[in-house]
Each structure stands twice: as structure tokens, then as C-alpha cells.
Coordinates of C-alpha atoms in Angstrom, one line a residue:
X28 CA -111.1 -113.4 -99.4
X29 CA -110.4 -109.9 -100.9
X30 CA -109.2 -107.1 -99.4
X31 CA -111.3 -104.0 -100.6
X32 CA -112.1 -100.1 -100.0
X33 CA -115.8 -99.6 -99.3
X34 CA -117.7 -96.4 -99.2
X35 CA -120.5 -96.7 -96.4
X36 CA -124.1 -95.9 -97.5
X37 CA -126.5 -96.3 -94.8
X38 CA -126.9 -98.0 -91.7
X39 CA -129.2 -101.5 -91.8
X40 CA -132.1 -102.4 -89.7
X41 CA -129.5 -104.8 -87.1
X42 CA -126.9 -101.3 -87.2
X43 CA -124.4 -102.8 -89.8
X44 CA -123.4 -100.1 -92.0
X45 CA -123.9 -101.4 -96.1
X46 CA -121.6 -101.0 -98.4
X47 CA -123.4 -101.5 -102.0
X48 CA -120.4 -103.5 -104.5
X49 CA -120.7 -104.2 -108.2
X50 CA -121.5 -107.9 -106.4
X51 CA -123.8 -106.8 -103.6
X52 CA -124.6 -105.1 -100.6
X53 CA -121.0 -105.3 -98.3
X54 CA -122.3 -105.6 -94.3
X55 CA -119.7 -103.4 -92.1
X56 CA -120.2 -104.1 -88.3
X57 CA -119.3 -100.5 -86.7
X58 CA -119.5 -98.5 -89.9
X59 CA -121.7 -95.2 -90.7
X60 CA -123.3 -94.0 -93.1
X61 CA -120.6 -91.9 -95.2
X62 CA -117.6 -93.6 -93.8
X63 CA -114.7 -95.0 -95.8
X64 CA -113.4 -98.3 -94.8
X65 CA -110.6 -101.1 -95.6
X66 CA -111.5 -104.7 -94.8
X67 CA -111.7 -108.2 -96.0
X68 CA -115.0 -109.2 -97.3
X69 CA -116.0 -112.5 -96.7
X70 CA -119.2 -113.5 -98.0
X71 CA -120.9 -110.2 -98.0
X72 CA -119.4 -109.6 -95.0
X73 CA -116.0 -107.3 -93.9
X74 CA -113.9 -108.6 -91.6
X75 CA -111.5 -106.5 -89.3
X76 CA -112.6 -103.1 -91.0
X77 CA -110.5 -100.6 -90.2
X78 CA -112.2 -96.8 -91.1
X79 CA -110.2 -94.5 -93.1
X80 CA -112.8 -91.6 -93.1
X81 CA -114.9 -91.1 -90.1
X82 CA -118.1 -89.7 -89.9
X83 CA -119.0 -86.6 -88.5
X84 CA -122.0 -88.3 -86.9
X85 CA -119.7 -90.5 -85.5
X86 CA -119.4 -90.2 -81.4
X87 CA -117.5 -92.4 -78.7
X88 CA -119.3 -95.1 -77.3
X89 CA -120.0 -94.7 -73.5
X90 CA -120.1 -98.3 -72.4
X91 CA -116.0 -100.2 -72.0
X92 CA -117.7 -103.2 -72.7
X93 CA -119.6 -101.8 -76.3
X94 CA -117.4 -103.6 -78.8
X95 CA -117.9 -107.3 -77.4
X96 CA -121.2 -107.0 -75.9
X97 CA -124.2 -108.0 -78.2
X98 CA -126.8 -105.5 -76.3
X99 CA -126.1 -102.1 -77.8
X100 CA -125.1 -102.1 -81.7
X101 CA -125.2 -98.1 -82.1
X102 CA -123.4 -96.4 -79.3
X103 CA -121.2 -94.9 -81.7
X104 CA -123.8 -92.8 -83.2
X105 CA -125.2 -88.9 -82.5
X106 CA -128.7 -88.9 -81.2
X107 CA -130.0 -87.3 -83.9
X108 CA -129.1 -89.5 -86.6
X109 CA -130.2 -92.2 -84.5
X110 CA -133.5 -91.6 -83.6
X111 CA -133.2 -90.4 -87.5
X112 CA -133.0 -94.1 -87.9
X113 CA -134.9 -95.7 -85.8
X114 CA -137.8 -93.3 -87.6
X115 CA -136.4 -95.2 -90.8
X116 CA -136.9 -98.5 -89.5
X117 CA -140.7 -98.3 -89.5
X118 CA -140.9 -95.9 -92.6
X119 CA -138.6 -99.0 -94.4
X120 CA -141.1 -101.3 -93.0
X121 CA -144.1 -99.9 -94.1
X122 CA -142.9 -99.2 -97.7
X123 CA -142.0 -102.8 -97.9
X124 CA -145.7 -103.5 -97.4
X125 CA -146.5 -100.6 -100.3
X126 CA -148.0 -98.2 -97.1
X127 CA -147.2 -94.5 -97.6
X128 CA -147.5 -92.2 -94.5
X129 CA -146.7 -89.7 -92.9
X130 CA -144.7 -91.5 -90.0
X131 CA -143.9 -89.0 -86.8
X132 CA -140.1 -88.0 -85.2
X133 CA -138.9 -90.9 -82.9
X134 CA -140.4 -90.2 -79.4
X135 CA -136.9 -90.7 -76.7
X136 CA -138.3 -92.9 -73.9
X137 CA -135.1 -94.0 -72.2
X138 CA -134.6 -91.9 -69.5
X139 CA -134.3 -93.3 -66.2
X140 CA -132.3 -96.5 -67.9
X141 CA -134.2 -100.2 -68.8
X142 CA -136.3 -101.2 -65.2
X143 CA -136.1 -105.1 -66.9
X144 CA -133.1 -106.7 -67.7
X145 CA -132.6 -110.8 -68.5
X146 CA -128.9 -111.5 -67.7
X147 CA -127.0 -114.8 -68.2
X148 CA -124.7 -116.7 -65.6
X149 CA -122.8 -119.0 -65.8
X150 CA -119.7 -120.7 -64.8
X151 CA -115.9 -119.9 -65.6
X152 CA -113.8 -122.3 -63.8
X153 CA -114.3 -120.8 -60.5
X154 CA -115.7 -118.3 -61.0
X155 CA -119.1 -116.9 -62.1
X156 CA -119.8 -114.4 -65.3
X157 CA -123.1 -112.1 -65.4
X158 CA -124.4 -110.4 -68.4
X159 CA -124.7 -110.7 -72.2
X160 CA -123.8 -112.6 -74.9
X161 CA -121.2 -111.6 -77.6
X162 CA -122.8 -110.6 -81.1
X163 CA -123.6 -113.6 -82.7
X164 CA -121.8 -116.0 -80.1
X165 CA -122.8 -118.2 -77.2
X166 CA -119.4 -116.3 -75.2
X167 CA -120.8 -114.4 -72.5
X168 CA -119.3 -110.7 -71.5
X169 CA -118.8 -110.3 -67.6
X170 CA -120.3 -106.6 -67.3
X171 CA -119.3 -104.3 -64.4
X172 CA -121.3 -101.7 -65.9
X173 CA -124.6 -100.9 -68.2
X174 CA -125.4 -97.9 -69.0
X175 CA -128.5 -98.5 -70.7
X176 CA -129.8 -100.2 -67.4
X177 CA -131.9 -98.5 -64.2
X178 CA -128.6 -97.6 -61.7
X179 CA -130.3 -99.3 -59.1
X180 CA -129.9 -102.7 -61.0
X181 CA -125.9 -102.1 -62.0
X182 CA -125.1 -101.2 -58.2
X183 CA -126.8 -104.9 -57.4
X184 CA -124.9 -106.7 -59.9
X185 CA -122.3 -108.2 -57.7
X186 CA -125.0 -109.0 -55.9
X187 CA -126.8 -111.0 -57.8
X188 CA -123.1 -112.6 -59.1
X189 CA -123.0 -114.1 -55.8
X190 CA -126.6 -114.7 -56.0
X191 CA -126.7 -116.9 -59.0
X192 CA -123.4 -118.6 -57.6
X193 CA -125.5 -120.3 -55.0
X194 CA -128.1 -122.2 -57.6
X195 CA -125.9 -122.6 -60.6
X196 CA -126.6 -126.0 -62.6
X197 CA -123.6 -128.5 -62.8
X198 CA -124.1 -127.5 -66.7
X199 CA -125.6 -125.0 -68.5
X200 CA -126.9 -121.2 -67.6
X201 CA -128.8 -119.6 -65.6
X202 CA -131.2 -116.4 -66.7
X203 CA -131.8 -114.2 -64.2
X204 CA -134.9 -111.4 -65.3
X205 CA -134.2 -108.4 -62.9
X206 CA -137.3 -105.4 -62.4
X207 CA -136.5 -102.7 -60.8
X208 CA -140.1 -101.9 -59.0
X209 CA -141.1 -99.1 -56.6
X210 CA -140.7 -101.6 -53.6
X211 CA -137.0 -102.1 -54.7
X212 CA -135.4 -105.6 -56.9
X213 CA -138.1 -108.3 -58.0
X214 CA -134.9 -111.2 -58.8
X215 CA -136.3 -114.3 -60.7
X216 CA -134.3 -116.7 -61.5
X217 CA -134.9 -119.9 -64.2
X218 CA -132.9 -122.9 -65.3
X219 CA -130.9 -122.9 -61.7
X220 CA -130.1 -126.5 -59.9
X221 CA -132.7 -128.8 -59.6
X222 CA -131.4 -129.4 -55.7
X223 CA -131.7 -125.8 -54.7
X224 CA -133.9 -127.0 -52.0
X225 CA -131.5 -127.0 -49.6
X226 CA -129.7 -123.7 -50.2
X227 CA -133.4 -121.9 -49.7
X228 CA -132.0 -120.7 -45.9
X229 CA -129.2 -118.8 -47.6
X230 CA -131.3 -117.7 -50.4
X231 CA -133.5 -116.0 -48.2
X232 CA -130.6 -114.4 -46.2
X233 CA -128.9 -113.1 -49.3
X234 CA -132.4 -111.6 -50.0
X235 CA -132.2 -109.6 -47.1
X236 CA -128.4 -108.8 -47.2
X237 CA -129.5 -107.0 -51.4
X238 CA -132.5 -105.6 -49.6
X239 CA -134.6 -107.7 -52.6
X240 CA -138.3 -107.3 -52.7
X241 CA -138.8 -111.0 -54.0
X242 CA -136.5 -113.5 -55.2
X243 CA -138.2 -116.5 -57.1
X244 CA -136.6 -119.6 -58.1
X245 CA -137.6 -121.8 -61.2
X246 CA -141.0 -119.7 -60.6
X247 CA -141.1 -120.6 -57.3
X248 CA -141.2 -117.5 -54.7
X249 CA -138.7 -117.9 -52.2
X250 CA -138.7 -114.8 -50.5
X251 CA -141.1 -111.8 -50.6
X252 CA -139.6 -109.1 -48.2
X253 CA -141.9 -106.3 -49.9
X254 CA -144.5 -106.8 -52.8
X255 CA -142.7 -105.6 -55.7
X256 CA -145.5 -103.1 -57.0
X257 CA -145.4 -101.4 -60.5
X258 CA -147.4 -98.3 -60.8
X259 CA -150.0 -98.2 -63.7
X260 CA -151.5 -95.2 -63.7
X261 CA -152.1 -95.0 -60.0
X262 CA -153.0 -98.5 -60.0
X263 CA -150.6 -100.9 -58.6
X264 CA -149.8 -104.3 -60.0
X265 CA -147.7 -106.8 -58.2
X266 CA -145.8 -108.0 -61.4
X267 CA -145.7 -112.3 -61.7
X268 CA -141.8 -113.5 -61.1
X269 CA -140.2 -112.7 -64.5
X270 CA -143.2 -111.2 -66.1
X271 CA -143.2 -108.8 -68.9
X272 CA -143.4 -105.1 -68.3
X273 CA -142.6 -101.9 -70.7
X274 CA -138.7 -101.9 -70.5
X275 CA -138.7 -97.9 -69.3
X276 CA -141.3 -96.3 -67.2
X277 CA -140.5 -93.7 -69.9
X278 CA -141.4 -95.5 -72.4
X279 CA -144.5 -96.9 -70.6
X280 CA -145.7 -93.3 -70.2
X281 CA -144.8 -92.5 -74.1
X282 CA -147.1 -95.5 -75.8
X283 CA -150.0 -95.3 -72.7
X284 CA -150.0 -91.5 -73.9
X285 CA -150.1 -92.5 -77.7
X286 CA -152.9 -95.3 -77.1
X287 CA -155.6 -93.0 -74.6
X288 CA -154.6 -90.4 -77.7
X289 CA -156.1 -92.9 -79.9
X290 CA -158.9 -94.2 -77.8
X291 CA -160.3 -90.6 -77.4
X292 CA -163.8 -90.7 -76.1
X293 CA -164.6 -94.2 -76.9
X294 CA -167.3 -95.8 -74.6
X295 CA -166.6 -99.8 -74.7
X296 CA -162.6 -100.2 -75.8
X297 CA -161.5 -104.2 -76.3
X298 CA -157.8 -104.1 -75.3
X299 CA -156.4 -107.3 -76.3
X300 CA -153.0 -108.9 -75.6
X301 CA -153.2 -106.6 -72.6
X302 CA -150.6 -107.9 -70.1
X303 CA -151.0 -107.3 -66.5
X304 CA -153.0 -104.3 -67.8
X305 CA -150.7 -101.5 -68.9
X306 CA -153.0 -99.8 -71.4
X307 CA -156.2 -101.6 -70.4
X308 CA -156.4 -99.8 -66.2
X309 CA -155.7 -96.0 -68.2
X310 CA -158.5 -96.9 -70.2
X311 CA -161.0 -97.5 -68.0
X312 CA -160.5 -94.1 -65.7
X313 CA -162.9 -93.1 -68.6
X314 CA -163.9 -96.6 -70.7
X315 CA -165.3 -100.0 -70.1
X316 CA -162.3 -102.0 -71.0
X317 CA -162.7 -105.6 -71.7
X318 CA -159.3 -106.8 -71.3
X319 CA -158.1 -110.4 -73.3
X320 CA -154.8 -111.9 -72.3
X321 CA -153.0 -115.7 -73.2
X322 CA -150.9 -115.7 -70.2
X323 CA -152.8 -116.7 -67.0
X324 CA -149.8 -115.2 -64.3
X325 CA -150.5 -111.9 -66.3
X326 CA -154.2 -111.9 -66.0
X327 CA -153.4 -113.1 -61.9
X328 CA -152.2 -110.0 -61.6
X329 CA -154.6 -108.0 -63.2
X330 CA -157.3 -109.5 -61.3
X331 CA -155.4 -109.3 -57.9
X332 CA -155.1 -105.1 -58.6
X333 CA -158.8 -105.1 -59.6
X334 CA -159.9 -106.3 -56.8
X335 CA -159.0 -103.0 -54.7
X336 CA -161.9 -100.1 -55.5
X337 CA -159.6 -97.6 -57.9
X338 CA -162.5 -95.5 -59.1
X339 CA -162.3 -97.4 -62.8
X340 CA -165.6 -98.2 -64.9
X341 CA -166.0 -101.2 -66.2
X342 CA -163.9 -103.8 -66.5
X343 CA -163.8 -107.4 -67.6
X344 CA -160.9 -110.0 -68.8
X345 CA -160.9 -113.1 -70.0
X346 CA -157.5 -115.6 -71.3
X347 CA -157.6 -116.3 -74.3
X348 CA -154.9 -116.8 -77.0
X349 CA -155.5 -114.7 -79.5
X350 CA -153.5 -115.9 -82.0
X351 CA -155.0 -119.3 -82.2
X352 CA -158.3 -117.8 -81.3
X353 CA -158.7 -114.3 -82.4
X354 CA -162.2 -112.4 -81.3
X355 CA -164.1 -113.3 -84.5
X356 CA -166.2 -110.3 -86.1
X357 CA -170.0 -110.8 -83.9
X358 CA -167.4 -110.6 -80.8
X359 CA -165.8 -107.3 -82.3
X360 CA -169.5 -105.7 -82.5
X361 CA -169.5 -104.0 -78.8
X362 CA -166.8 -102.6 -79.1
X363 CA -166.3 -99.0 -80.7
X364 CA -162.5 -99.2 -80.1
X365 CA -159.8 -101.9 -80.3
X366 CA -156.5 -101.6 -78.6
X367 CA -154.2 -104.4 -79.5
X368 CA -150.3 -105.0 -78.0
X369 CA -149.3 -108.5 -79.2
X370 CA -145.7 -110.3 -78.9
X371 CA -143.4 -109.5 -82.0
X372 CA -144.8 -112.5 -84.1
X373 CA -147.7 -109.5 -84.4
X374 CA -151.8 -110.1 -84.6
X375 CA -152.1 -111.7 -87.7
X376 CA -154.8 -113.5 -87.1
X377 CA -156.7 -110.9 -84.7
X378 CA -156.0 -108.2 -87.8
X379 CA -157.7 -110.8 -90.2
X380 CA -161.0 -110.3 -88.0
X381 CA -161.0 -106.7 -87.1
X382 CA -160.9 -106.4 -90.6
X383 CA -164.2 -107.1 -91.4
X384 CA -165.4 -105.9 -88.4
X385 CA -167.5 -102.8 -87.7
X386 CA -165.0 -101.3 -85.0
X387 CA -164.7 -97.8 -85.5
X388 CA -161.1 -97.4 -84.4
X389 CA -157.8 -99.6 -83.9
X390 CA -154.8 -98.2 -81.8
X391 CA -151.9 -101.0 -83.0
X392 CA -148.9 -101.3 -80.5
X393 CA -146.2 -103.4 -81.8
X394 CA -142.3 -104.0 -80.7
X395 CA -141.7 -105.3 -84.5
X396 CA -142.1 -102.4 -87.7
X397 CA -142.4 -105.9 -90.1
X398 CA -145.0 -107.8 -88.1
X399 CA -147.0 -104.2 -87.7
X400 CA -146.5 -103.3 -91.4
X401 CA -148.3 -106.3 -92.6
X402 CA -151.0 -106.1 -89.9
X403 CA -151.8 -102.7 -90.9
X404 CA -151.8 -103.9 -94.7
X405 CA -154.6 -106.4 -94.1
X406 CA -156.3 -103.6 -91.9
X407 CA -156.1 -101.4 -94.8
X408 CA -157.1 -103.2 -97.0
X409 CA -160.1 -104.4 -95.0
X410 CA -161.6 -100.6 -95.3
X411 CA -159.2 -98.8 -92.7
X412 CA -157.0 -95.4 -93.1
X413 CA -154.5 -95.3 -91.2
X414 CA -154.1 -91.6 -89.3
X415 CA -151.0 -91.8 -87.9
X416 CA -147.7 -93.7 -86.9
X417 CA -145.3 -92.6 -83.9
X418 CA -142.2 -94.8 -83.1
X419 CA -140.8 -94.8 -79.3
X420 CA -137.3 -95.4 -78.7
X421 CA -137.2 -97.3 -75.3
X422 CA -134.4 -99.8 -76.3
X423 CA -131.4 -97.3 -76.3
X424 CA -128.7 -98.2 -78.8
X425 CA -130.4 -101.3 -79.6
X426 CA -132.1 -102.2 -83.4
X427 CA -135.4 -102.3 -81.4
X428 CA -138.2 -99.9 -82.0
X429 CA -141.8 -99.8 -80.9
X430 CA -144.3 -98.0 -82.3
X431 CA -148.3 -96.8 -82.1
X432 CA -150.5 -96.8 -85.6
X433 CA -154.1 -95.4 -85.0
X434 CA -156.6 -96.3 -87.7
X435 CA -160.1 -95.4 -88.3
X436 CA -162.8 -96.4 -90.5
X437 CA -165.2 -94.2 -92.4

């Protein structure tokens, strides 16, 4: 252990500022870009910094529970150095896979706060704690506030405290996956007590005392006051208990913008890894949409929204997991345009195919710059140019950054 001065040159892809050393890069937890600071370093790492010269980009962090809690790593800095680099992220990403483009200004889709959050519970003596993990640490930070979260869901959090009280497991946590949808709280609730059975009376009253729209236990619905409806394009969609959704309706509007942008006038669009249909019901106000989906409570939902008339053409689905079984090149042929939004392991094996297929146009959605960069590298180099690159911000103060890539072959 040595204690050392460290002149901070930029800020890494987790929001550690680096310090390069005649020994290597020096991670500073807290640091900016062109900040002085005094710490020991211990195995590339400082410990207890303390900053002698502050940056100018530097702000103060709007959250009391910011330096303990592992959700937000960048509330200290100005917006515009941080959508700066979050731009940088997928630039950084893309070089690292030789790509050079043109990649757009960060699009800021957080307004309105996150609709989904997955909180922990779990027991303190007594008492019960609700909300993140520590960076790095299995300690758990009792929030009384997030301000990166929908109001609606940090006005129910003692709530749903006293909620999770009720089925907490002898051992262990509880997650709780909170959506905030137009029909008020969907709750679902996984790894509670196996004997829950009996507590389903008080449950259901406690669902009624938060004015819940759904509360589900270890996927089972205990409760639906109100069907907790999300609102894709003027089509609704009854989420499944602690499905995935775009974190911010912002955000949603942002990337569905970006992709029916991309799609243009396409006749038959493939939109694969669809979800409960986010992209897939835009598309079809003007497309045949063949929708292809792994998880069988997303397509449920998709098929229980299609099943009202909502003045769409076309459209098909099938479940299918794509990464095991990608659509090979003959199942590409219908289609002149390929929408695909896979999980952040990316479409490795779905790029492989499109590559030496005869589609005329891809529109790639991804939550991860690395797993995009090297999908868009075997698309490339299959024949493809890529056009154009937009990141969306919808994980405020987090490393996270999505982004859209359109590419079209000649």
C-alpha cells in the first residue's frame, strides 16, 4: 500500500475515474476526469480518495443515499459531460471492434423517472430493509427515496416494506419487480416463503389498502384489482407478473421512434426478440410484422392484445429461441427488413445468419455497446454499411446505455 497523488484522466465505462501510473491505469471510485486526488492504491485500485482539485463538471449528487447505494455511479456529474459519455461508451465500443462512424448526441429518455424497478428485501433483526445493494457488496441500502424512480413507486415504498414483511423466507431475500402501469402498481414478488398460502387473505387486503393493480406471488397472481395495462402505441398489453418492459416510457418512445425511422416503408418486417411486442404492434400500423420471441408469458401477452381488432396489418409470432435457433438464411428471404432487440448477451448467432442473408435492412437494438459492436462487425463484414448509430440514455446515472444501429445493404 502506497499512498500517492493521482491526476484523473477520464471517466471508465462502470464511472470510475482512471488515473494512468508509470505501473498502470489507477481506478478512482467518485473521481472526474481532471480532478486531482490523494489516496492509497491498492491493486490498481485507490482507497479512501480524498480530491484535492475538483472539477468544474463536477455537481452535487441529488440522492442522500448516492455514496452507499450501487444503482447510480455518476450523480456527481453535469448533464453534459454525461450524456458526453455515455455517447463515448458506444463510440469506445465500436472502435474496439475496428468500426468507424459517425455515432449521434445521446438521446435523454429519463423523464418521468424508471416505471420498473427490482428491489431487494430482506430481514434485519426485526425489521425489514427495501432497496439496493452496496457497490460491489451483498449489504443492502434501506432507501427512503429514489430519484431516478417513477414518484408513484417511491410514495409506495413503505408500502411494499410492509408488503414483503408478510412473505419473507426464514433465510434469504426476497426480489420484488415493481411497474408502474396506467392502471396503477403491477407488484410481483419471487423467492418469498414457501407457506405463503395462508397469509393470501392479508395479501389481498394489503392489495387493496396500496390500491395495487396486481400483486403476484412466486408467479402466482394473487390479486388483480385492475389489469395493469401498458400502452404500446395505442395498443394495450397486460404485462406478465415481473416481465420485462422499456425502463421509461421515455425511453420506449425514443428507440420505437429510432426503429419505425429505420423500418421506413418496408412491407414484411421480421422483428425478433420482440417482447410483448414493443416495436413489433408500431410496425404493423403500416407493416406485416412477423414477431419471434423465447419467452412464452411474453408472447401470452402479445397474443392476448392481438386478439382485440386494433386496425394493424398483418401479424404473426412464433417462440422461438433465437439464440440457439436463429432464423437461418431461406427463413430471412420474406422479409425486406429485420428488427432485432435481444438480451445483453446480444444476437450472435441471429447476426451470423442475417449475414448472408438477402434482407435489405437491419435496425439493431441493444442494451450492451460490446455485444452490439461485435454484432454489427459480423454484419459488416457479411456485406452491410452501417448508416447510423443513436444511443438513448434511459438508465439515469447508471453505466447503462442503449442504443439503435440501422444498416443497409447495397
Amino acid at each position: 500500500m502506497s499512498e500517492r497523488e493521482l491526476e484523473v484522466t477520464e471517466l471508465g465505462h462502470r464511472g470510475d475515474g482512471i488515473a494512468p501510473t508509470e505501473t498502470g491505469p489507477v481506478f478512482v471510485a467518485g473521481a472526474l476526469p481532471g480532478e486531482t486526488v490523494h489516496a492509497d492504491v491498492v491493486d490498481g485500485r485507490a482507497r479512501k480518495p480524498v480530491i484535492k482539485t475538483r472539477s468544474p463538471d463536477r455537481i452535487e449528487p441529488i440522492c442522500r443515499h448516492f455514496k452507499t447505494c450501487g444503482g447510480c455511479s455518476v450523480q456527481h456529474l453535469a448533464e453534459r459531460p454525461y450524456l458526453d459519455w455515455k455517447r463515448g461508451l458506444v463510440v469506445k465500443a465500436l472502435a474496439d471492434r475496428g468500426i468507424e462512424t459517425e455515432v449521434a448526441g445521446t438521446i435523454a429518455a429519463t423523464a418521468g423517472g424508471r416505471r420498473r424497478a427490482v428491489l431487494t428485501a430482506t430481514r434485519a433483526g426485526r425489521h425489514t430493509l427495501l432497496g439496493y445493494h452496496e457497490k460491489a457488496s451483498h449489504r443492502l441500502v434501506d432507501i427512503s427515496e429514489c430519484p431516478v424512480l417513477d414518484p408513484v413507486i417511491v410514495a409506495a415504498l413503505p408500502g411494499l416494506k410492509t408488503l414483503a414483511a408478510q412473505v419473507m423466507p426464514k433465510k434469504g431475500d426476497l426480489r420484488l419487480t415493481v411497474l408502474a402501469t396506467t392502471a396503477g402498481l403491477d407488484v410481483a414478488i419471487d423467492k418469498a416463503d414457501k407457506n405463503y398460502d395462508h397469509k393470501i387473505p392479508a395479501l389481498s387486503q394489503k392489495v387493496v389498502e396500496l390500491d395495487l393493480a396486481r400483486l403476484s406471488v412466486n408467479g402466482e397472481v394473487i390479486l388483480e384489482v385492475r389489469p395493469p395495462l401498458l400502452d404500446m402505441g395505442g395498443v394495450g398489453i397486460v404485462a406478465a407478473p415481473g416481465g420485462f418492459t422499456q425502463a421509461t416510457i421515455a425511453a420506449e418512445h425514443a428507440l420505437s421512434d429510432l426503429v419505425l425511422r429505420g423500418v421506413g416503408k418496408a412491407k414484411n418486417v421480421a422483428d425478433l426478440f420482440s417482447g410483448v411486442g414493443t416495436f413489433a404492434l408500431r410496425v404493423a400500423r403500416n407493416a406485416n410484422v412477423h414477431a419471434v420471441e423465447g419467452d412464452a408469458a411474453a408472447l401470452a401477452a402479445f397474443d392476448k392484445a392481438l386478439r382485440k381488432p386494433q386496425g394493424l396489418k398483418k401479424v404473426t409470432f412464433e417462440r422461438r429461441d433465437l439464440s440457439r435457433r436463429p432464423l437461418v438464411r431461406d427463413e430471412l428471404e420474406p422479409f425486406d427488413t429485420v428488427v432485432f432487440d435481444p438480451p445483453r448477451a446480444g444476437a450472435q448467432a441471429q447476426a451470423e445468419q442475417l449475414a448472408i442473408s438477402t434482407v435489405k435492412t437491419i435496425v439493431a437494438v441493444s442494451c450492451n455497446p460490446a455485444t452490439l459492436a461485435r454484432d454489427l462487425r459480423i454484419l459488416i463484414d457479411g456485406g452491410y454499411t452501417l448508416q447510423s448509430v443513436t444511443p438513448v440514455d434511459q438508465f439515469h446515472y447508471s453505466p447503462h446505455i442503449e442504443a439503435v444501429a440501422v444498416l443497409t445493404r447495397e
